[in-house]
CSV table of C-alpha atoms in Angstrom, one decimal:
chain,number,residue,atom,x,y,z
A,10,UNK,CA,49.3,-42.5,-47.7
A,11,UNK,CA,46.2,-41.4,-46.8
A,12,UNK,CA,46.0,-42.9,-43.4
A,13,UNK,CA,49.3,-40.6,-43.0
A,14,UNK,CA,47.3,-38.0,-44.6
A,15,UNK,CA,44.5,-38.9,-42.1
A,16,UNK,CA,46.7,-38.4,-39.2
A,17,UNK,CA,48.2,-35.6,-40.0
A,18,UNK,CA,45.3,-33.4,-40.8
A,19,UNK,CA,43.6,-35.1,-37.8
A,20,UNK,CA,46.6,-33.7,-35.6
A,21,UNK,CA,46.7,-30.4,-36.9
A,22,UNK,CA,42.4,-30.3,-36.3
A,23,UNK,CA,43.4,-31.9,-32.8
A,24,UNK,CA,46.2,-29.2,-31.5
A,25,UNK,CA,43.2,-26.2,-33.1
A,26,UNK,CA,40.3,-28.2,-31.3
A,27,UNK,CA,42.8,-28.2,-28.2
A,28,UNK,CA,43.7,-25.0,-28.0
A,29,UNK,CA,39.9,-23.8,-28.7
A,30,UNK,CA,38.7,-25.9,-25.5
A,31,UNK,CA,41.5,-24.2,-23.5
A,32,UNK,CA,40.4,-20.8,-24.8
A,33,UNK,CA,36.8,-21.8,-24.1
A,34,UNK,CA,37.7,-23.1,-20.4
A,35,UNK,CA,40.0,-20.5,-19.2
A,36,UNK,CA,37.7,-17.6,-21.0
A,37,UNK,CA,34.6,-19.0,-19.1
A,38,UNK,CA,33.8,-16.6,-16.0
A,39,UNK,CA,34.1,-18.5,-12.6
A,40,UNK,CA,31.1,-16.9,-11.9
A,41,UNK,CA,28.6,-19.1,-10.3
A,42,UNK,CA,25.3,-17.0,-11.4
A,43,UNK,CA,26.8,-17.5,-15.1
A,44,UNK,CA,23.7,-19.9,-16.6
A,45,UNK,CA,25.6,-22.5,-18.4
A,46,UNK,CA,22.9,-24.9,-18.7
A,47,UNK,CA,18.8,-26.1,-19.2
A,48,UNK,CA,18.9,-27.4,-15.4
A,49,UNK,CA,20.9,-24.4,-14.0
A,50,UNK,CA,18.4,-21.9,-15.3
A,51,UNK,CA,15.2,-24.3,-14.2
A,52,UNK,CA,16.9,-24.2,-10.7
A,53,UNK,CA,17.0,-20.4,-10.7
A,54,UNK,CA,13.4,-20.3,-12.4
A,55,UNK,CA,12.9,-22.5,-9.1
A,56,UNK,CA,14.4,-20.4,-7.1
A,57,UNK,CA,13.0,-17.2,-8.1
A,58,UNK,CA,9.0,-19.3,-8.1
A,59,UNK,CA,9.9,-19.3,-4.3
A,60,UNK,CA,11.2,-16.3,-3.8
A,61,UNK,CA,8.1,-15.1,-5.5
A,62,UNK,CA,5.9,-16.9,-3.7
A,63,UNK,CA,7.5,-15.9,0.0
A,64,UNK,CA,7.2,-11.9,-1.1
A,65,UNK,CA,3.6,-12.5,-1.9
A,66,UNK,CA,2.9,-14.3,1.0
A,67,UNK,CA,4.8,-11.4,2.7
A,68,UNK,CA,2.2,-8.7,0.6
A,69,UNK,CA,-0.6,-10.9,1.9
A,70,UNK,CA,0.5,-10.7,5.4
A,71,UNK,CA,1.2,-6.5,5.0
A,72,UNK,CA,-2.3,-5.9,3.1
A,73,UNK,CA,-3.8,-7.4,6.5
A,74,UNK,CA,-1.6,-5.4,8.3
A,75,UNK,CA,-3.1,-2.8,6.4
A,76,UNK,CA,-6.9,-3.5,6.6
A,77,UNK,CA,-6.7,-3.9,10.6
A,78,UNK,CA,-4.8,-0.2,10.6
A,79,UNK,CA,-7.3,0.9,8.5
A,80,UNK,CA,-10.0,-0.3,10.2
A,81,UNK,CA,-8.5,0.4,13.9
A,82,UNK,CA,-8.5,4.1,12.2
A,83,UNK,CA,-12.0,3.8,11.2
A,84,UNK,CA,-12.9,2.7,14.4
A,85,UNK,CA,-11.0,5.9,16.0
A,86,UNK,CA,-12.9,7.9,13.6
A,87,UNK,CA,-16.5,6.4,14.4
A,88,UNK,CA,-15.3,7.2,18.0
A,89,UNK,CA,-14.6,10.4,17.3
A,90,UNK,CA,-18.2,11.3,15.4
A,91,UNK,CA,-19.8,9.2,18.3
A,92,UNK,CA,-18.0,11.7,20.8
A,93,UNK,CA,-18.6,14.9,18.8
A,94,UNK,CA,-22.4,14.0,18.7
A,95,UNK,CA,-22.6,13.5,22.4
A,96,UNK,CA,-20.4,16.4,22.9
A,97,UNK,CA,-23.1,18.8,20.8
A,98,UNK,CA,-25.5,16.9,22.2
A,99,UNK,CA,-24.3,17.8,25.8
A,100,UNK,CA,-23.9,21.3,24.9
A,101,UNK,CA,-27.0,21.9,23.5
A,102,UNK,CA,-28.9,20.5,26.7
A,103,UNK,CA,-26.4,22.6,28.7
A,104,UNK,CA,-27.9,25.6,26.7
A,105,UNK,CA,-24.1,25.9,25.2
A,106,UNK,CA,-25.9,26.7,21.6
A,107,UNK,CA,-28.4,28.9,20.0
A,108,UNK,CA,-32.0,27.1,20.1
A,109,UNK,CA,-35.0,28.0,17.6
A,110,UNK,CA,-38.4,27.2,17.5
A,111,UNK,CA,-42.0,28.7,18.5
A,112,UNK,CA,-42.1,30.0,21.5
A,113,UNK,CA,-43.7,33.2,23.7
A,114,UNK,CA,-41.9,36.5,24.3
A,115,UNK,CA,-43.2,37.8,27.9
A,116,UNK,CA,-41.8,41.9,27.9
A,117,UNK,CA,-41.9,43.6,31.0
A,118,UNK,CA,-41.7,47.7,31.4
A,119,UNK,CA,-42.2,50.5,33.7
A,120,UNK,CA,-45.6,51.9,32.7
A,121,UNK,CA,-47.3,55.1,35.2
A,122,UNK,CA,-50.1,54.8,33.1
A,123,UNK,CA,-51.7,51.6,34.5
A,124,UNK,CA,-53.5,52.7,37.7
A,125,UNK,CA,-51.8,53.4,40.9
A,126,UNK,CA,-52.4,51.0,44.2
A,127,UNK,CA,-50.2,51.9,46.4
A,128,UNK,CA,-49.9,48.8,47.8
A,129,UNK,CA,-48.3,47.5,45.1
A,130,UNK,CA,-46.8,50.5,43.0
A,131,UNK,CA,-43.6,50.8,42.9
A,132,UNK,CA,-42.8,46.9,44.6
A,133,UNK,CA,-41.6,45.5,41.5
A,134,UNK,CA,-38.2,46.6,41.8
A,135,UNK,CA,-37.5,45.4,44.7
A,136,UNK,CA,-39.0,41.9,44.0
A,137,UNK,CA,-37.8,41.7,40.5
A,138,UNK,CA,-35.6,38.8,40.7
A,139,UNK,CA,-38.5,36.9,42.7
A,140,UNK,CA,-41.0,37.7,40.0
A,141,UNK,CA,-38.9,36.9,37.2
A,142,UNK,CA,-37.2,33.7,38.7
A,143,UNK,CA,-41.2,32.7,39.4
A,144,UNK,CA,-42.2,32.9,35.9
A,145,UNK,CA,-39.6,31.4,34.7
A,146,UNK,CA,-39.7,28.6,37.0
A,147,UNK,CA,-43.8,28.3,36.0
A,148,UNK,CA,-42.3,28.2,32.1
A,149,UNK,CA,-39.4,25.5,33.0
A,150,UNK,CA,-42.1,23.4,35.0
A,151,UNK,CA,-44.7,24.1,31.8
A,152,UNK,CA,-43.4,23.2,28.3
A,153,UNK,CA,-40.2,26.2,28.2
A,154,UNK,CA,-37.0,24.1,26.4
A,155,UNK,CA,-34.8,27.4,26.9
A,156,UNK,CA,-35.2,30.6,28.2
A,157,UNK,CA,-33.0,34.0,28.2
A,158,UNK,CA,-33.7,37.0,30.0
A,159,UNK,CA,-32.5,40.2,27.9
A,160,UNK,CA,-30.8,37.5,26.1
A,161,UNK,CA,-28.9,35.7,28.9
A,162,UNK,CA,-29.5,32.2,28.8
A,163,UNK,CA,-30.6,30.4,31.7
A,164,UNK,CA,-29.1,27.6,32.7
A,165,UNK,CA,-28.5,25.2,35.7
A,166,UNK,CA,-26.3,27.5,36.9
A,167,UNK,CA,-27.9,30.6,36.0
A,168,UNK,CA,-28.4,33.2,39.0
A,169,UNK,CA,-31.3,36.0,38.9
A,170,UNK,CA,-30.3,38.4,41.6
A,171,UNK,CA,-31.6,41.6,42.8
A,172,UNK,CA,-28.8,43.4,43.6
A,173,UNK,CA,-28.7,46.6,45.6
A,174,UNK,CA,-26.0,49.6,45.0
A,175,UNK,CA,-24.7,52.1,47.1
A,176,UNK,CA,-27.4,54.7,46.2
A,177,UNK,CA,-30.2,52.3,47.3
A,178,UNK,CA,-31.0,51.5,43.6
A,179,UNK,CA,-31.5,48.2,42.6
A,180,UNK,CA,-30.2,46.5,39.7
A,181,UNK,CA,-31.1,42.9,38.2
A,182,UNK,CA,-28.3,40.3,37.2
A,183,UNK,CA,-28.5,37.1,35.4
A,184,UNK,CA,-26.1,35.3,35.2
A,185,UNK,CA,-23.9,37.9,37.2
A,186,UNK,CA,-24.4,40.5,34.2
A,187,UNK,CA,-26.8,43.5,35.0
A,188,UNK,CA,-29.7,43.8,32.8
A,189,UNK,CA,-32.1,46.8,32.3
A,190,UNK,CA,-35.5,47.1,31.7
A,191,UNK,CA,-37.3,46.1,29.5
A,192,UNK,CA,-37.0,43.2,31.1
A,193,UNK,CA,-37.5,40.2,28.0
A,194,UNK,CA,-38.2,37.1,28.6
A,195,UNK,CA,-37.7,34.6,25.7
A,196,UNK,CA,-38.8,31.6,26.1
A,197,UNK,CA,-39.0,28.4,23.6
A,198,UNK,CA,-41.4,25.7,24.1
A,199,UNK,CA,-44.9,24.8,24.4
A,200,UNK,CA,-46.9,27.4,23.7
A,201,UNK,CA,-50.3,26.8,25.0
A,202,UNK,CA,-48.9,25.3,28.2
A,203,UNK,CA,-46.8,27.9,28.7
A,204,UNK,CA,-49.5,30.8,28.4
A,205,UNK,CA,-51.7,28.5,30.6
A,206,UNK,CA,-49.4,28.4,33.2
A,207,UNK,CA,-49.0,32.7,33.0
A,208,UNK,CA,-52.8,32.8,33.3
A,209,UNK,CA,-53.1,30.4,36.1
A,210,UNK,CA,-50.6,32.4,38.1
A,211,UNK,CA,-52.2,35.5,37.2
A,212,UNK,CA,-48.5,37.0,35.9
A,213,UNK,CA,-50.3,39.7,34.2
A,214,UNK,CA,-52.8,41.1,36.9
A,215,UNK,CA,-49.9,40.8,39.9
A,216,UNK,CA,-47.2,42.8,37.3
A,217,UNK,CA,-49.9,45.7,36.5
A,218,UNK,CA,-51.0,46.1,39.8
A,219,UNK,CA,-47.3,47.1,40.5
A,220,UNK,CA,-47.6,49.5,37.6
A,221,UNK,CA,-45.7,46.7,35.2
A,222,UNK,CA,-46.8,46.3,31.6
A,223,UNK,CA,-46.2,43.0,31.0
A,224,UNK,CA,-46.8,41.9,27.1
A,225,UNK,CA,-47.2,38.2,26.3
A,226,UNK,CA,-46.4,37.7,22.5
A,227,UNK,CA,-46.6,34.1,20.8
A,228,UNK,CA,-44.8,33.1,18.0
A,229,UNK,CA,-45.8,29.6,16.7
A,230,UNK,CA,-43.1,29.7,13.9
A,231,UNK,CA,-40.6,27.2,13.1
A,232,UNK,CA,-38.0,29.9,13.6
A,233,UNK,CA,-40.7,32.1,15.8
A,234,UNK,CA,-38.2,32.6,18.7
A,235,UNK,CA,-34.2,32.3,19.5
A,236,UNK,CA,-32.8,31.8,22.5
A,237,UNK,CA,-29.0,32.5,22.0
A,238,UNK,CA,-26.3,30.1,23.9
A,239,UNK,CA,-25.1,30.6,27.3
A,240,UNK,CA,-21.3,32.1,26.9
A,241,UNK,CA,-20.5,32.4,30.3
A,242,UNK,CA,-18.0,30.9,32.3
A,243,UNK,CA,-18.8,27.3,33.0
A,244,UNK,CA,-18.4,25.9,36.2
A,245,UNK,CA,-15.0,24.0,35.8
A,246,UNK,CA,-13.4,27.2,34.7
A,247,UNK,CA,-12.1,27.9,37.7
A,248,UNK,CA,-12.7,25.6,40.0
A,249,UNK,CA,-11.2,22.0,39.3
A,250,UNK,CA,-11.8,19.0,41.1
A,251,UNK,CA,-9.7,17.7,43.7
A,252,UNK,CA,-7.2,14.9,41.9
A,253,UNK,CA,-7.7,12.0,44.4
A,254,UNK,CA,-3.7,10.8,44.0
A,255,UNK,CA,-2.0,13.9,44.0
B,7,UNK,CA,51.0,-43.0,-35.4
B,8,UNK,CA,47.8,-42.6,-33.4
B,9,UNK,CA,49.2,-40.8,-30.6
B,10,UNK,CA,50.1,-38.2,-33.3
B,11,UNK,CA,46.7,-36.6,-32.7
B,12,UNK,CA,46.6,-36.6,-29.3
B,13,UNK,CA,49.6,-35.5,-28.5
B,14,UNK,CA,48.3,-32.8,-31.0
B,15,UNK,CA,45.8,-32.5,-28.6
B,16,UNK,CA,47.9,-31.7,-25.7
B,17,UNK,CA,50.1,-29.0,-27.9
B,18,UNK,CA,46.9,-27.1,-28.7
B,19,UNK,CA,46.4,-27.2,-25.0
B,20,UNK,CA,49.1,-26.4,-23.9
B,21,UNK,CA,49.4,-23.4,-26.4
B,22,UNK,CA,46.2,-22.3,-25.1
B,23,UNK,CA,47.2,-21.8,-21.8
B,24,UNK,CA,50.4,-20.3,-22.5
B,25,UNK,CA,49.2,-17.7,-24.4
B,26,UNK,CA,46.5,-16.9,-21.6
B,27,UNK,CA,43.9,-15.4,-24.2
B,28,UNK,CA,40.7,-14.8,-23.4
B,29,UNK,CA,37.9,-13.9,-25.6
B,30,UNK,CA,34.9,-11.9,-24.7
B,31,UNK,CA,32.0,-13.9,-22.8
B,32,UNK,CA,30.0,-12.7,-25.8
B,33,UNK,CA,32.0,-14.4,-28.0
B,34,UNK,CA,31.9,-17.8,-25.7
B,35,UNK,CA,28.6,-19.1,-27.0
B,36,UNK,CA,30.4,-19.1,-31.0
B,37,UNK,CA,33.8,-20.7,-29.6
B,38,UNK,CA,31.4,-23.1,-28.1
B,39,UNK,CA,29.4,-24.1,-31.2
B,40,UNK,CA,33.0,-23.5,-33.6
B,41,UNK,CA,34.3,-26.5,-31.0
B,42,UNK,CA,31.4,-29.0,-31.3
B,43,UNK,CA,31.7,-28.7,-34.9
B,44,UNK,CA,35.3,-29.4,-35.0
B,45,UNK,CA,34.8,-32.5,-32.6
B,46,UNK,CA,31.8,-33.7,-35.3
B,47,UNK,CA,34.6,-32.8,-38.0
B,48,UNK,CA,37.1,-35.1,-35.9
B,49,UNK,CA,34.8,-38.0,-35.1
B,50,UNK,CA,33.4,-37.9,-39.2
B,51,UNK,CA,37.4,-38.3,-40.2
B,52,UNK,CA,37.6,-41.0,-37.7
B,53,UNK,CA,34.4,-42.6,-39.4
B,54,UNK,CA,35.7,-41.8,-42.6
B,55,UNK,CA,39.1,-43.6,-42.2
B,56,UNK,CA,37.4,-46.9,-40.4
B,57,UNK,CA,35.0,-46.9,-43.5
B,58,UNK,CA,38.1,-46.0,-46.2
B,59,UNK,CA,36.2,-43.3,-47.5
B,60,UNK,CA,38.6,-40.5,-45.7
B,61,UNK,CA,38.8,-37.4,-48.2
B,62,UNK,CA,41.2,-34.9,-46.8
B,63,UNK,CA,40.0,-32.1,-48.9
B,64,UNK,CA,36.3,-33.1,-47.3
B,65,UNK,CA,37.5,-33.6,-44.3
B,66,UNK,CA,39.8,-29.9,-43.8
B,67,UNK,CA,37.3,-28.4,-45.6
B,68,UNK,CA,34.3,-29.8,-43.3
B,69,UNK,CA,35.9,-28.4,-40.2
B,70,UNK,CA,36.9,-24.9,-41.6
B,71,UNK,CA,33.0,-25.0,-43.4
B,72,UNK,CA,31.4,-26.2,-40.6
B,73,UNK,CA,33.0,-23.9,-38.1
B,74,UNK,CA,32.7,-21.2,-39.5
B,75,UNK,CA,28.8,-22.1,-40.7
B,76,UNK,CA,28.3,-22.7,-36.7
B,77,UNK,CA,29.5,-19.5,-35.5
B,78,UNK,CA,27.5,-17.4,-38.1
B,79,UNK,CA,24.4,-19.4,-37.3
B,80,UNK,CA,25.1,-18.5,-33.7
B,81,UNK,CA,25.9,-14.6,-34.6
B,82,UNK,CA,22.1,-14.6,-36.9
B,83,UNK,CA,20.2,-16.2,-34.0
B,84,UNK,CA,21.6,-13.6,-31.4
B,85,UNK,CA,20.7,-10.6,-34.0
B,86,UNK,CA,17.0,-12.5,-35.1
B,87,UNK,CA,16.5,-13.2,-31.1
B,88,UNK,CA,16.2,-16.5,-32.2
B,89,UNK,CA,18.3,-19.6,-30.3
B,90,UNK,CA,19.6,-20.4,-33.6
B,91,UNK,CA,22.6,-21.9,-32.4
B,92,UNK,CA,20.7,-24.9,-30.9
B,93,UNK,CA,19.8,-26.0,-34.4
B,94,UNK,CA,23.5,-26.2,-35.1
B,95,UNK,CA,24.1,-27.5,-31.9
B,96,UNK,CA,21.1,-30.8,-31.9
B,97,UNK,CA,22.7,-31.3,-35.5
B,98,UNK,CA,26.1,-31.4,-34.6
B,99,UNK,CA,25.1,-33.3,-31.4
B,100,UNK,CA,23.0,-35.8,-33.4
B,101,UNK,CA,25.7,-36.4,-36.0
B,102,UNK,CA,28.6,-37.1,-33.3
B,103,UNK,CA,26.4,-39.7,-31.5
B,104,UNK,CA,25.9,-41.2,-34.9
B,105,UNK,CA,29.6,-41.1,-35.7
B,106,UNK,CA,30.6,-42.6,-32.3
B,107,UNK,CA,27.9,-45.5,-32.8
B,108,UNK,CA,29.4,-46.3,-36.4
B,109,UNK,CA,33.4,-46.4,-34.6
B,110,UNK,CA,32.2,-47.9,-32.0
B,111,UNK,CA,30.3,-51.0,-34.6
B,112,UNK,CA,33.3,-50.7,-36.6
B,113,UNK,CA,35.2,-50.9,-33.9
B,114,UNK,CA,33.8,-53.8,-32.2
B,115,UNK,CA,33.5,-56.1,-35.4
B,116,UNK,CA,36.9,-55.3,-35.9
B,117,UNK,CA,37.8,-57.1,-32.5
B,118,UNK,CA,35.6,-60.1,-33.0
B,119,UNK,CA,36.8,-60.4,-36.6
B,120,UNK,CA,40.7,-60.3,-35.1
B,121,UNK,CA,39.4,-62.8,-31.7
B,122,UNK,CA,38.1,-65.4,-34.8
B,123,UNK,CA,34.3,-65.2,-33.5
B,124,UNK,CA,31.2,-64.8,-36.3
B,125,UNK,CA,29.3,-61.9,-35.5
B,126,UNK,CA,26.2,-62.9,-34.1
């Protein structure tokens, strides 16, 4: 009897336990990423460890990627300063810029008061551009750093020409602009070399026996004299070098 | 008589994939831990019967209890965060191993008692 009972309770748990593991089979997903199990999900802990450490060896790989773009750009930059600095550099001994420092101003003027020879009275004008291009060439050769006449910068391509009009008048250019008297002659540098080199050559004397005043002025400030920056045309402006491959 | 159960077996089957359901994969986890109970239920009544100590009332009640026991352990571990159902799962496990070993003893003296040896 209970055997039988046995059976028959143990058939009825049977068909339920059958029917449950059917359910549970055909319920399952077929899903492969489903993690059914301690070894599946260590193989995916596995396989993710890998994953993880292929992307960082691929973030190691980009961060020196990086660094050498950053540096190539730093070099670029350095470049860059190192060119502007030469650039300035270049413009300033071109007489491109401004320059300060102590210096002389020589100013020269028309004056009927100094006395007459008429040797020389009256010659300056017509020897202007000598004279000038003389003292400046003494100042150049005697401690000037930059010189402007009537605030035209002189540089290596600076011209001082006498030029004569129509009328018979003469009229002075540097650098292809007229300038006027008084002439002024700034000039930055040395300043006892460069009055030396005035009273060696007599500059004084020779301009007053042509009735020129001629008034030397030092100014041994820091900031005693400034000689602006050339701002005309430069010689490539218009004429440009022949390209060897045309 | 004992292909009574199995073929009980086979019916549940059979009426499991006839009637195509599906439960939620939410639910799997719980039908999965309701069936290891039922087998430790089975393999106990098989126990129980080898030893004559078979209780019916023990034994129908054990499955429904145990079941039903398994299932709610499962459904407080989820809400707790806790893998409760592995618990229920290491005792059920441990207790069908121990079953099977005890059938499988039984079962073996059995044989040598019918083939006339002493057991060693």
């Amino acid at each position: 009897m209970q055997r039988r009972t046995f059976m028959w309770s143990l058939t009825g748990i049977s068909s339920l336990l059958g029917f449950m593991l059917t359910l549970q089979l055909t319920s399952r997903p077929p899903s492969a990423t489903t993690i059914s199990s301690y070894i599946d999900l260590r193989t995916q802990v596995e396989e993710q460890l890998a994953e993880h450490r292929t992307l960082l060896q691929d973030i190691a790989k980009l961060n020196a990627q990086l660094a050498q773009f950053k540096a190539s750009e730093g070099n670029q930059q350095a470049m860059r300063a190192a060119l502007m600095r030469d650039a300035a550099t270049v413009a300033a001994e071109a007489g491109l810029t401004p320059v300060t420092g102590p210096g002389i101003v020589i100013r020269i003027q028309d004056d009927p008061k100094l006395p007459f020879d008429p040797q020389f009275a009256g010659q300056f004008s017509k020897v202007a551009d000598q004279e000038i291009s003389q003292i400046v060439n003494d100042l150049f050769s005697n401690g000037a750093k930059a010189i402007s006449i009537n605030d035209q910068r002189l540089v290596t391509t600076s011209s001082i020409r006498l030029v004569t009009g129509l009328g018979g008048g003469t009229t002075l250019q540097v650098n292809g602009y007229p300038v006027a008297m008084p002439y002024v002659i700034k000039a930055v540098g040395d300043i006892e070399q460069m009055r030396a080199v005035l009273t060696v050559d007599n500059v004084v004397p020779l301009l007053n026996l042509m009735q020129e005043d001629c008034l030397i002025t030092s100014h041994p400030g820091a900031h005693g004299v400034t000689v602006p920056g050339y701002n005309g045309p430069l010689p490539g402006t218009w004429a440009k070098e022949v390209a060897a491959n045309p | 008589m004992i292909w009574l159960p199995v073929l009980g077996l086979i019916l549940g089957a059979a009426i499991g994939l006839v009637a195509n359901v599906s439960i939620p994969v939410a639910y799997s986890s719980y039908l999965s831990i309701a069936i290891l109970a039922a087998l430790d239920t089975v393999f106990g009544g098989i126990r129980a019967t080898l030893e004559k100590s078979f209780d019916s009332t023990v034994f129908l009640s054990g499955f429904i209890v145990n079941t039903l026991l398994a299932a709610l352990l499962a459904f407080l571990g989820e809400q707790l965060g806790v893998d409760l159902y592995l618990a229920a799962v290491v005792a059920f496990g441990v207790r069908l191993f121990q079953n099977l070993a005890v059938i499988r003893r039984i079962a073996f003296r059995r044989w040598k008692e019918r083939s006339g040896k002493p057991m060693g």
